[in-house]
mmCIF file of C-alpha atoms in Angstrom:
data_model
loop_
_atom_site.group_PDB
_atom_site.id
_atom_site.type_symbol
_atom_site.label_atom_id
_atom_site.label_comp_id
_atom_site.label_asym_id
_atom_site.label_seq_id
_atom_site.Cartn_x
_atom_site.Cartn_y
_atom_site.Cartn_z
ATOM 1 C CA MET A 1323 122.566 93.209 99.997
ATOM 2 C CA ASP A 1324 120.496 95.744 101.938
ATOM 3 C CA GLU A 1325 122.057 98.598 103.829
ATOM 4 C CA GLY A 1326 120.763 99.179 107.354
ATOM 5 C CA PHE A 1327 120.097 102.560 108.927
ATOM 6 C CA ILE A 1328 119.035 103.693 112.367
ATOM 7 C CA ALA A 1329 116.536 106.511 112.041
ATOM 8 C CA LYS A 1330 115.034 108.761 114.675
ATOM 9 C CA TYR A 1331 111.953 110.834 113.870
ATOM 10 C CA GLU A 1332 109.758 113.236 115.767
ATOM 11 C CA ILE A 1333 106.134 112.124 115.827
ATOM 12 C CA LEU A 1334 103.950 115.077 114.809
ATOM 13 C CA GLN A 1335 100.711 113.103 114.495
ATOM 14 C CA ARG A 1336 99.973 109.561 115.584
ATOM 15 C CA VAL A 1337 97.868 107.771 113.010
ATOM 16 C CA TYR A 1338 97.983 104.214 114.316
ATOM 17 C CA GLY A 1339 99.608 102.499 117.260
ATOM 18 C CA ARG A 1340 100.560 103.579 120.754
ATOM 19 C CA PHE A 1341 103.769 105.517 120.867
ATOM 20 C CA ARG A 1342 104.190 107.258 124.215
ATOM 21 C CA PRO A 1343 107.201 109.415 123.469
ATOM 22 C CA ASP A 1344 107.129 112.135 120.850
ATOM 23 C CA THR A 1345 109.980 110.481 118.947
ATOM 24 C CA ILE A 1346 110.511 107.044 117.479
ATOM 25 C CA GLU A 1347 113.768 105.287 116.687
ATOM 26 C CA PHE A 1348 113.699 102.447 114.202
ATOM 27 C CA VAL A 1349 115.813 100.392 111.832
ATOM 28 C CA ALA A 1350 115.335 100.816 108.083
ATOM 29 C CA TYR A 1351 116.789 98.581 105.399
ATOM 30 C CA ASP A 1352 117.049 99.607 101.775
ATOM 31 C CA HIS A 1353 118.474 97.793 98.776
ATOM 32 C CA TYR A 1354 119.126 101.082 96.919
ATOM 33 C CA GLY A 1355 121.160 102.855 99.602
ATOM 34 C CA ILE A 1356 119.798 105.707 101.714
ATOM 35 C CA PRO A 1357 116.024 105.223 102.152
ATOM 36 C CA ALA A 1358 113.984 107.431 99.813
ATOM 37 C CA PHE A 1359 111.766 108.660 102.647
ATOM 38 C CA SER A 1360 114.730 110.533 104.120
ATOM 39 C CA LYS A 1361 114.713 113.127 101.338
ATOM 40 C CA PHE A 1362 111.367 114.515 102.489
ATOM 41 C CA GLN A 1363 110.897 116.885 105.410
ATOM 42 C CA HIS A 1364 107.666 115.208 106.580
ATOM 43 C CA VAL A 1365 106.632 111.602 105.973
ATOM 44 C CA LEU A 1366 103.983 109.146 107.006
ATOM 45 C CA LEU A 1367 106.084 106.127 107.979
ATOM 46 C CA PHE A 1368 105.012 102.550 108.522
ATOM 47 C CA VAL A 1369 106.929 100.757 111.265
ATOM 48 C CA SER A 1370 106.365 97.487 113.107
ATOM 49 C CA ALA A 1371 107.545 96.301 116.506
ATOM 50 C CA ASP A 1372 109.499 93.059 116.853
ATOM 51 C CA SER A 1373 111.517 91.806 119.841
ATOM 52 C CA GLY A 1374 111.655 95.230 121.459
ATOM 53 C CA TYR A 1375 112.759 97.075 118.304
ATOM 54 C CA TYR A 1376 110.911 99.024 115.653
ATOM 55 C CA TYR A 1377 111.488 98.263 111.983
ATOM 56 C CA HIS A 1378 110.451 100.318 108.996
ATOM 57 C CA GLN A 1379 108.259 98.367 106.600
ATOM 58 C CA LYS A 1380 110.563 98.379 103.588
ATOM 59 C CA TYR A 1381 109.715 101.086 101.022
ATOM 60 C CA MET A 1382 106.452 101.969 102.799
ATOM 61 C CA TYR A 1383 105.998 105.720 103.267
ATOM 62 C CA ASN A 1384 104.097 108.718 101.968
ATOM 63 C CA ASP A 1385 105.568 112.194 101.771
ATOM 64 C CA VAL A 1386 103.096 114.578 103.417
ATOM 65 C CA TYR A 1387 102.559 118.311 103.538
ATOM 66 C CA LYS A 1388 100.472 120.777 105.544
ATOM 67 C CA THR A 1389 97.232 121.920 103.968
ATOM 68 C CA THR A 1390 95.462 125.259 104.206
ATOM 69 C CA SER A 1391 93.111 123.617 106.742
ATOM 70 C CA GLY A 1392 96.092 122.726 108.982
ATOM 71 C CA ARG A 1393 95.855 118.995 108.300
ATOM 72 C CA TRP A 1394 98.510 116.705 106.824
ATOM 73 C CA ALA A 1395 97.953 115.236 103.365
ATOM 74 C CA GLY A 1396 99.941 113.511 100.674
ATOM 75 C CA PRO A 1397 99.851 113.376 96.889
ATOM 76 C CA TYR A 1398 97.745 110.900 94.934
ATOM 77 C CA ALA A 1399 99.154 107.479 95.873
ATOM 78 C CA MET A 1400 98.895 105.767 92.489
ATOM 79 C CA LEU A 1401 100.544 102.466 93.534
ATOM 80 C CA ASP A 1402 98.317 102.150 96.595
ATOM 81 C CA TYR A 1403 95.180 102.683 94.522
ATOM 82 C CA LYS A 1404 96.379 100.090 91.993
ATOM 83 C CA HIS A 1405 97.035 97.427 94.666
ATOM 84 C CA SER A 1406 94.496 94.585 94.424
ATOM 85 C CA GLY A 1407 93.722 94.992 98.136
ATOM 86 C CA ASN A 1408 92.172 98.345 97.260
ATOM 87 C CA ASP A 1409 90.068 97.205 94.290
ATOM 88 C CA ASP A 1410 86.849 97.856 96.223
ATOM 89 C CA THR A 1411 88.005 100.848 98.264
ATOM 90 C CA LYS A 1412 85.590 103.671 98.888
ATOM 91 C CA ILE A 1413 88.537 106.041 99.372
ATOM 92 C CA LYS A 1414 88.884 108.447 96.469
ATOM 93 C CA PRO A 1415 91.559 111.026 95.745
ATOM 94 C CA ILE A 1416 90.353 114.552 96.384
ATOM 95 C CA ARG A 1417 91.582 117.999 95.422
ATOM 96 C CA ILE A 1418 93.943 119.142 98.170
ATOM 97 C CA ASP A 1419 94.820 122.750 98.969
ATOM 98 C CA PHE A 1420 98.386 122.542 100.245
ATOM 99 C CA LEU A 1421 99.915 125.521 102.075
ATOM 100 C CA GLU A 1422 102.619 125.525 99.412
ATOM 101 C CA ASN A 1423 102.498 123.949 95.974
ATOM 102 C CA VAL A 1424 104.080 120.502 95.869
ATOM 103 C CA TYR A 1425 106.145 119.578 92.803
ATOM 104 C CA TYR A 1426 107.968 116.495 91.527
ATOM 105 C CA SER A 1427 110.586 116.545 88.816
ATOM 106 C CA THR A 1428 109.488 114.678 85.691
ATOM 107 C CA LYS A 1429 113.110 114.031 84.680
ATOM 108 C CA PHE A 1430 115.179 111.265 86.241
ATOM 109 C CA LYS A 1431 118.823 110.332 85.576
ATOM 110 C CA ASP A 1432 120.010 106.831 86.332
ATOM 111 C CA ALA A 1433 123.460 105.934 87.641
ATOM 112 C CA GLU A 1434 124.776 105.702 84.079
ATOM 113 C CA GLY A 1435 123.551 109.195 83.165
ATOM 114 C CA LYS A 1436 120.606 108.125 81.007
ATOM 115 C CA THR A 1437 117.628 110.495 81.346
ATOM 116 C CA TYR A 1438 114.077 109.234 81.725
ATOM 117 C CA THR A 1439 110.787 111.092 81.778
ATOM 118 C CA LEU A 1440 108.456 110.111 84.611
ATOM 119 C CA GLU A 1441 104.712 110.184 84.047
ATOM 120 C CA TYR A 1442 102.367 111.850 86.500
ATOM 121 C CA PRO A 1443 98.746 111.328 85.403
ATOM 122 C CA GLU A 1444 96.241 114.132 85.016
ATOM 123 C CA PRO A 1445 94.037 115.307 86.674
ATOM 124 C CA TYR A 1446 95.933 114.223 89.816
ATOM 125 C CA PHE A 1447 98.977 116.220 88.731
ATOM 126 C CA LYS A 1448 99.406 119.270 86.529
ATOM 127 C CA LYS A 1449 102.448 119.436 84.239
ATOM 128 C CA VAL A 1450 104.473 122.624 84.780
ATOM 129 C CA GLY A 1451 107.629 122.634 82.644
ATOM 130 C CA ASP A 1452 109.795 119.690 83.727
ATOM 131 C CA SER A 1453 107.757 119.283 86.909
ATOM 132 C CA ALA A 1454 104.414 117.869 87.972
ATOM 133 C CA MET A 1455 102.403 119.864 90.508
ATOM 134 C CA VAL A 1456 100.257 117.860 92.913
ATOM 135 C CA VAL A 1457 96.544 118.601 92.541
ATOM 136 C CA TYR A 1458 94.848 115.550 94.125
ATOM 137 C CA GLY A 1459 95.722 113.454 97.124
ATOM 138 C CA ASN A 1460 94.422 112.213 100.456
ATOM 139 C CA TYR A 1461 94.665 113.099 104.110
ATOM 140 C CA VAL A 1462 96.922 110.872 106.241
ATOM 141 C CA ARG A 1463 94.160 108.668 107.675
ATOM 142 C CA GLU A 1464 93.094 107.674 104.152
ATOM 143 C CA LEU A 1465 96.718 107.167 103.069
ATOM 144 C CA PHE A 1466 97.144 104.859 106.050
ATOM 145 C CA ARG A 1467 93.995 102.896 105.158
ATOM 146 C CA LEU A 1468 95.169 102.466 101.554
ATOM 147 C CA LYS A 1469 98.540 101.053 102.709
ATOM 148 C CA LYS A 1470 96.860 98.932 105.405
ATOM 149 C CA ASN A 1471 94.355 97.339 103.007
ATOM 150 C CA GLY A 1472 96.921 96.935 100.241
ATOM 151 C CA PHE A 1473 100.634 96.350 100.752
ATOM 152 C CA LEU A 1474 100.606 95.893 104.538
ATOM 153 C CA SER A 1475 97.802 93.311 104.436
ATOM 154 C CA ALA A 1476 99.600 91.497 101.631
ATOM 155 C CA ARG A 1477 102.689 91.356 103.877
ATOM 156 C CA GLY A 1478 100.604 89.868 106.697
ATOM 157 C CA ILE A 1479 100.921 92.931 108.947
ATOM 158 C CA PHE A 1480 97.110 93.312 109.132
#
């Protein structure tokens, strides 16, 4: 029931692994259609090698943005922090100064046209009209560690 996609991405920063070229091609499967990570300009992706191919770890990504310090960072990763593998983590969300403000819509319409309001908790996000502005997050190395210790360890990747 999953749809498969071949994706090719430019590698702007290597966080883990040994990728020699500056691009990576991988297969992504998604039950909901086009993978959600594709709607973002820059993402921290989690891929694994198997039998000479790279595969995206299903639903594992963080959208990331440049900061005023020139580093990459992503918004507060609520699900990663709530994963039992991160119960004892020393990683904490910090206030991030992004080059440009990052917003998420708080309104969501399902396929049948029903509207839902999404919650973005304070102080990590600031409500601005029908949007939530990102205030707290983590740099990519910490985002990687949260995924590694949580979902990816639970999947047996680490």
